[in-house]
């Protein structure tokens, strides 16, 4: 029996890997190994890191796992969608299998994440200006409304906790252009968060359609379902992991 793929969880802006702790514990209880990555741009001092830095950092973590022959399900949230899209170029399992190499990315999951065309930036997708809950100060960008926009569907005490754990993001990441569109060469899935106040569901629907994937899931959650309904997110990832437990040549046909 093939071993379970490793689930690599990539956060969005303002967030550190700790946001995935509960989800990771749930995945572990189901026999699914996972890691959560950090972006160099999040909380950077000075705030000079760019999208290029974040992509390079994630890619190095993916390559380290793939070099061990591991299969990877890459789960991207929010800004993490831009990072992950660029980081997976050339790392798809099917592409590597054609070269006689083991391991690779078997699936890219966008969870209320930005799947944007090559050459476009996150700021482009925001209409050229920061949203009302984002505050730019010099090279810093802060999130002012996490409790209202990012995780309105968790208990009040938890809102205070997670608001306190948000940190700044380097302004440069918002203007960095996307460099790769993985949905053309590897399987993808999209998790639409239907009560999202940060990334409108209508925009998520458009991006999911662009992926041209049959694997579209919907959750009645805020922008942060890994906080408000980790069990449901784990259900989806467990189902997807089961579908990817096949050879590289068969993956696309199962998703």
CSV table of C-alpha atoms in Angstrom, one decimal, residues 23 153-154 221-222 224-235:
chain,number,residue,atom,x,y,z
A,23,UNK,CA,-5.8,21.2,11.6
A,153,UNK,CA,-17.1,32.7,12.8
A,154,UNK,CA,-15.1,31.7,15.9
A,221,UNK,CA,-17.1,29.4,6.7
A,222,UNK,CA,-15.2,32.6,7.0
A,224,UNK,CA,-10.2,30.9,7.8
A,225,UNK,CA,-11.9,27.5,7.9
A,226,UNK,CA,-8.8,25.9,9.4
A,227,UNK,CA,-9.7,27.9,12.6
A,228,UNK,CA,-13.5,27.7,12.5
A,229,UNK,CA,-14.1,24.1,11.1
A,230,UNK,CA,-10.8,22.2,11.0
A,231,UNK,CA,-12.6,18.9,11.0
A,232,UNK,CA,-14.4,19.8,7.7
A,233,UNK,CA,-11.1,20.9,6.1
A,234,UNK,CA,-9.5,17.7,7.2
A,235,UNK,CA,-12.4,15.7,5.7
